Short mmCIF file of C-alpha atoms in Angstrom, two decimals:
data_model
loop_
_atom_site.label_atom_id
_atom_site.label_comp_id
_atom_site.label_asym_id
_atom_site.label_seq_id
_atom_site.Cartn_x
_atom_site.Cartn_y
_atom_site.Cartn_z
CA MET Y 4 71.01 47.98 41.65
CA GLU Y 5 68.64 46.58 39.09
CA GLN Y 6 67.22 43.33 40.37
CA GLY Y 7 65.31 42.02 37.39
CA GLY Y 8 66.44 40.09 34.35
CA ALA Y 9 67.83 41.50 31.15
CA ARG Y 10 65.95 44.33 29.55
CA GLY Y 11 64.88 43.87 26.00
CA ASP Y 12 66.56 47.07 24.82
CA ALA Y 13 69.90 46.02 26.36
CA ARG Y 14 70.75 49.59 27.29
CA PRO Y 15 73.61 50.19 29.74
CA TYR Y 16 72.56 49.96 33.35
CA ALA Y 17 72.35 53.39 34.96
CA PRO Y 18 70.65 54.60 38.14
CA THR Y 19 68.09 57.39 37.88
CA GLY Y 20 69.75 60.67 37.03
CA THR Y 21 73.01 59.03 35.90
CA PRO Y 22 74.15 59.74 32.32
CA GLN Y 23 74.61 56.82 29.97
CA ASP Y 24 78.09 55.72 28.99
CA VAL Y 25 78.12 57.33 25.56
CA ARG Y 26 76.24 60.39 24.39
CA VAL Y 27 76.52 60.94 20.65
CA PRO Y 28 75.47 64.31 19.22
CA GLU Y 29 73.28 64.24 16.14
CA GLN Y 30 76.16 65.37 13.96
CA ALA Y 31 78.25 62.40 15.10
CA ARG Y 32 75.51 60.05 13.87
CA GLY Y 33 76.01 61.23 10.29
CA GLU Y 34 73.29 63.86 10.38
CA HIS Y 35 75.59 66.86 9.92
CA THR Y 36 75.24 68.97 6.79
CA HIS Y 37 77.16 71.42 4.61
CA GLY Y 38 80.29 69.28 4.71
CA GLU Y 39 81.03 70.14 8.33
CA PRO Y 40 83.05 67.52 10.20
CA PRO Y 41 81.09 65.52 12.77
CA ALA Y 42 81.18 66.80 16.31
CA PRO Y 43 83.35 64.72 18.64
CA ARG Y 44 81.67 62.04 20.72
CA VAL Y 45 81.28 62.73 24.41
CA VAL Y 46 82.41 59.51 26.04
CA GLN Y 47 82.34 58.76 29.73
CA ARG Y 48 84.71 55.84 29.75
CA HIS Y 49 84.28 54.93 33.38
CA SER Y 50 80.52 55.28 33.54
CA VAL Y 51 79.22 51.80 32.72
CA ARG Y 52 82.11 49.92 34.30
CA GLY Y 53 81.80 52.02 37.46
CA GLN Y 54 78.04 51.53 37.65
CA ILE Y 55 78.37 47.78 37.20
CA LEU Y 56 81.14 47.63 39.81
CA ASP Y 57 78.93 49.52 42.27
CA ALA Y 58 75.99 47.24 41.45
CA LEU Y 59 78.06 44.08 41.92
CA ARG Y 60 79.45 45.35 45.21
CA ALA Y 61 75.93 46.10 46.41
CA ALA Y 62 74.78 42.62 45.36
CA LEU Y 63 77.77 41.09 47.12
CA VAL Y 64 77.19 42.96 50.38
CA GLY Y 65 73.45 42.32 50.20
CA GLY Y 66 73.95 38.58 49.84
CA GLU Y 67 72.51 38.40 46.31
CA LEU Y 68 75.76 36.85 45.07
CA THR Y 69 76.24 33.61 46.98
CA PRO Y 70 79.69 32.66 48.33
CA GLY Y 71 81.07 29.65 46.46
CA HIS Y 72 78.82 30.09 43.41
CA VAL Y 73 80.20 30.79 39.94
CA TYR Y 74 78.67 33.58 37.86
CA SER Y 75 79.40 34.15 34.19
CA ALA Y 76 80.00 37.61 32.77
CA PRO Y 77 77.43 37.17 29.96
CA ALA Y 78 74.71 36.12 32.43
CA LEU Y 79 75.42 39.07 34.72
CA GLY Y 80 75.61 41.35 31.69
CA ALA Y 81 72.14 40.21 30.64
CA ARG Y 82 70.91 40.92 34.16
CA PHE Y 83 72.11 44.52 33.97
CA GLY Y 84 71.37 45.06 30.29
CA VAL Y 85 75.01 45.52 29.23
CA SER Y 86 77.59 43.51 27.33
CA ALA Y 87 79.87 41.08 29.13
CA THR Y 88 82.88 43.41 28.75
CA PRO Y 89 82.14 45.92 31.56
CA VAL Y 90 81.09 43.02 33.78
CA ARG Y 91 84.43 41.28 33.21
CA GLU Y 92 86.28 44.52 33.91
CA ALA Y 93 84.34 45.06 37.13
CA MET Y 94 84.84 41.45 38.18
CA GLN Y 95 88.58 41.75 37.58
CA GLN Y 96 88.59 44.66 40.02
CA LEU Y 97 86.69 42.56 42.56
CA ALA Y 98 89.18 39.74 42.00
CA ALA Y 99 92.03 42.15 42.78
CA GLU Y 100 90.21 43.01 46.01
CA GLY Y 101 89.79 39.33 46.88
CA ALA Y 102 86.01 39.33 46.61
CA VAL Y 103 85.89 36.85 43.73
CA GLU Y 104 88.13 34.25 42.09
CA VAL Y 105 88.59 33.83 38.36
CA VAL Y 106 87.41 30.44 37.08
CA PRO Y 107 88.83 29.90 33.56
CA ASN Y 108 86.19 29.39 30.86
CA ARG Y 109 83.38 29.66 33.40
CA GLY Y 110 83.35 33.04 35.07
CA PHE Y 111 83.93 34.21 38.62
CA ARG Y 112 83.43 32.39 41.90
CA ILE Y 113 82.36 34.43 44.92
CA SER Y 114 85.02 34.00 47.58
CA GLU Y 115 84.12 31.93 50.63
CA ARG Y 116 85.01 33.37 54.01
CA GLY Y 117 84.54 32.17 57.54
CA PRO Y 118 84.43 33.82 60.99
CA ARG Y 119 88.22 33.65 61.28
CA ASP Y 120 88.61 35.85 58.19
CA LEU Y 121 86.27 38.43 59.70
CA ALA Y 122 88.12 38.32 63.04
CA GLU Y 123 91.49 38.82 61.34
CA LEU Y 124 90.17 41.80 59.36
CA ALA Y 125 88.70 43.31 62.53
CA GLU Y 126 92.07 42.90 64.26
CA LEU Y 127 93.88 44.66 61.43
CA ARG Y 128 91.36 47.48 61.34
CA ALA Y 129 91.62 47.93 65.10
CA LEU Y 130 95.43 48.14 64.91
CA ILE Y 131 95.11 50.95 62.37
CA GLU Y 132 92.03 52.86 63.44
CA VAL Y 133 91.99 52.71 67.24
CA PRO Y 134 95.26 54.60 67.89
CA VAL Y 135 94.43 57.13 65.18
CA MET Y 136 90.98 57.82 66.61
CA LEU Y 137 92.41 58.19 70.11
CA ARG Y 138 95.01 60.66 68.83
CA LEU Y 139 92.36 62.60 66.94
CA ALA Y 140 90.13 62.65 70.02
CA ARG Y 141 92.86 64.64 71.79
CA THR Y 142 93.51 67.11 68.99
CA VAL Y 143 90.39 67.71 66.87
CA PRO Y 144 88.08 70.42 68.24
CA ALA Y 145 84.39 69.73 68.81
CA ALA Y 146 83.41 71.68 65.68
CA GLY Y 147 85.40 69.26 63.54
CA TRP Y 148 83.47 66.29 64.92
CA CYS Y 149 80.12 68.06 64.70
CA ALA Y 150 80.63 68.36 60.94
CA LEU Y 151 80.47 64.55 60.74
CA ARG Y 152 77.01 64.36 62.31
CA PRO Y 153 75.19 64.00 58.94
CA LEU Y 154 77.35 60.97 58.10
CA ALA Y 155 76.52 59.28 61.39
CA ASP Y 156 72.84 60.07 60.86
CA ALA Y 157 73.03 58.54 57.37
CA THR Y 158 74.14 55.20 58.83
CA VAL Y 159 71.16 55.26 61.18
CA ALA Y 160 68.78 56.05 58.31
CA ALA Y 161 70.11 53.18 56.19
CA ALA Y 162 69.96 50.78 59.13
CA ALA Y 163 66.40 51.81 59.97
CA VAL Y 164 65.13 50.53 56.60
CA GLY Y 165 67.39 47.47 56.60
CA ASP Y 166 69.21 48.50 53.43
CA ARG Y 167 72.48 46.65 53.89
CA ALA Y 168 74.09 47.92 50.68
CA ALA Y 169 73.32 51.55 51.57
CA TYR Y 170 74.47 50.92 55.12
CA ALA Y 171 77.78 49.52 53.90
CA GLU Y 172 78.42 52.70 51.92
CA THR Y 173 77.41 55.10 54.70
CA ASP Y 174 79.34 53.07 57.28
CA ARG Y 175 82.55 53.33 55.26
CA ALA Y 176 81.90 57.00 54.50
CA PHE Y 177 81.71 57.75 58.23
CA HIS Y 178 84.94 55.90 59.00
CA ARG Y 179 86.72 57.51 56.04
CA ALA Y 180 85.70 60.98 57.21
CA VAL Y 181 86.97 60.28 60.73
CA LEU Y 182 90.32 58.97 59.53
CA ALA Y 183 90.64 61.76 56.93
CA LEU Y 184 91.04 64.19 59.82
CA SER Y 185 94.48 62.64 60.31
CA GLY Y 186 95.58 64.10 56.98
CA ASN Y 187 97.07 60.74 55.96
CA GLN Y 188 95.38 59.67 52.73
CA HIS Y 189 97.41 56.46 52.50
CA LEU Y 190 96.06 55.42 55.89
CA VAL Y 191 92.52 56.26 54.77
CA SER Y 192 92.93 54.16 51.60
CA VAL Y 193 94.32 51.12 53.41
CA ALA Y 194 91.70 51.28 56.17
CA ASP Y 195 88.88 51.66 53.64
CA ASP Y 196 90.04 48.61 51.70
CA LEU Y 197 90.10 46.53 54.88
CA HIS Y 198 86.68 47.89 55.82
CA ARG Y 199 85.20 46.96 52.44
CA ARG Y 200 86.56 43.42 52.75
CA SER Y 201 85.04 43.09 56.22
CA GLN Y 202 81.59 43.79 54.75
CA TRP Y 203 81.48 40.73 52.47
CA PRO Y 204 79.08 38.03 53.69
CA LEU Y 205 80.27 34.89 55.41
CA VAL Y 206 79.69 31.39 54.07
CA ASN Y 207 76.22 30.06 54.94
CA SER Y 208 75.39 33.31 56.70
CA PRO Y 209 72.47 35.55 55.73
CA ALA Y 210 72.97 39.25 55.20
CA GLY Y 211 73.05 41.31 58.35
CA ARG Y 212 69.77 41.71 60.16
CA ARG Y 213 68.15 45.11 60.57
CA ALA Y 214 68.63 44.90 64.34
CA ASP Y 215 72.36 44.30 63.90
CA LEU Y 216 72.67 47.27 61.59
CA LEU Y 217 70.81 49.49 64.05
CA THR Y 218 73.12 48.41 66.87
CA ASP Y 219 76.18 49.19 64.79
CA ALA Y 220 74.77 52.55 63.65
CA SER Y 221 74.01 53.53 67.24
CA GLU Y 222 77.69 52.95 68.05
CA HIS Y 223 78.61 55.54 65.41
CA THR Y 224 76.36 58.09 67.08
CA ALA Y 225 77.67 57.29 70.57
CA LEU Y 226 81.27 57.45 69.34
CA LEU Y 227 80.70 60.83 67.74
CA ASP Y 228 79.14 62.15 70.96
CA ALA Y 229 82.19 60.97 72.92
CA LEU Y 230 84.58 62.52 70.42
CA ILE Y 231 82.77 65.85 70.62
CA ALA Y 232 83.00 65.67 74.41
CA GLN Y 233 86.67 64.57 74.15
CA ASP Y 234 85.94 61.76 76.58
CA LEU Y 235 88.95 59.56 75.82
CA THR Y 236 87.90 56.74 78.12
CA VAL Y 237 84.53 56.36 76.42
CA VAL Y 238 86.08 56.78 72.97
CA GLN Y 239 88.55 53.98 73.57
CA SER Y 240 85.86 51.69 74.96
CA LEU Y 241 83.45 52.36 72.09
CA VAL Y 242 86.05 51.99 69.36
CA ARG Y 243 87.32 48.66 70.67
CA GLU Y 244 83.76 47.40 71.15
CA HIS Y 245 82.89 48.53 67.63
CA PHE Y 246 85.60 46.33 66.10
CA ASN Y 247 85.35 43.42 68.52
CA GLY Y 248 81.63 43.25 67.87
CA GLY Y 249 82.22 42.60 64.18
CA ASP Y 250 81.66 46.05 62.68
CA VAL Y 251 79.76 45.55 59.43
#
């Protein structure tokens, strides 16, 4: 996510290697000749909105957007070098997820959460994920779990550098991959939504420390080892500890 202020050229925010929202061939800019009709525009409708949504989520998880504070779409648009429109669209999505609240004529207030909210989300996630993981531990062969090793390693790599936003993404990717082995995409979607909500920062609480991320990442590795070994006792213990410890 771009951290600085607005860029003077006000171009759409895009990470390195990501195409811009609209690519217009030369003919479409009125430079065609011989009476040929202009070539159609190649428009990636979701590009800017999706990039801004990802950037806002990263800022939220990283603690750059403070709970209780109100942010205007124009100000955030200037920060990312885009108009207010894709920011409003992205913020509306975050509002639907409960991450922000709409403040008429002002912008969006970052939702304030306390430890009880986090505990309730952890309880819900445990009710969904623990029995599924235990069932999968009995049925999925070791080769299936070994294929998830790169995802577990990615959480460790993100934790090692203290990149909370990257850790949040790799953490959810690991859990999604585990639950996807159930073949129930509705379950995966619901669990991922709860997981995302559990990653938002608490009121008056700094973003997770590097040591906390490393502890959580190590639990992924230990859990995967137990799943490969089909050690149900260890799996159950690790999964419950993972959620009770406030999985980030």
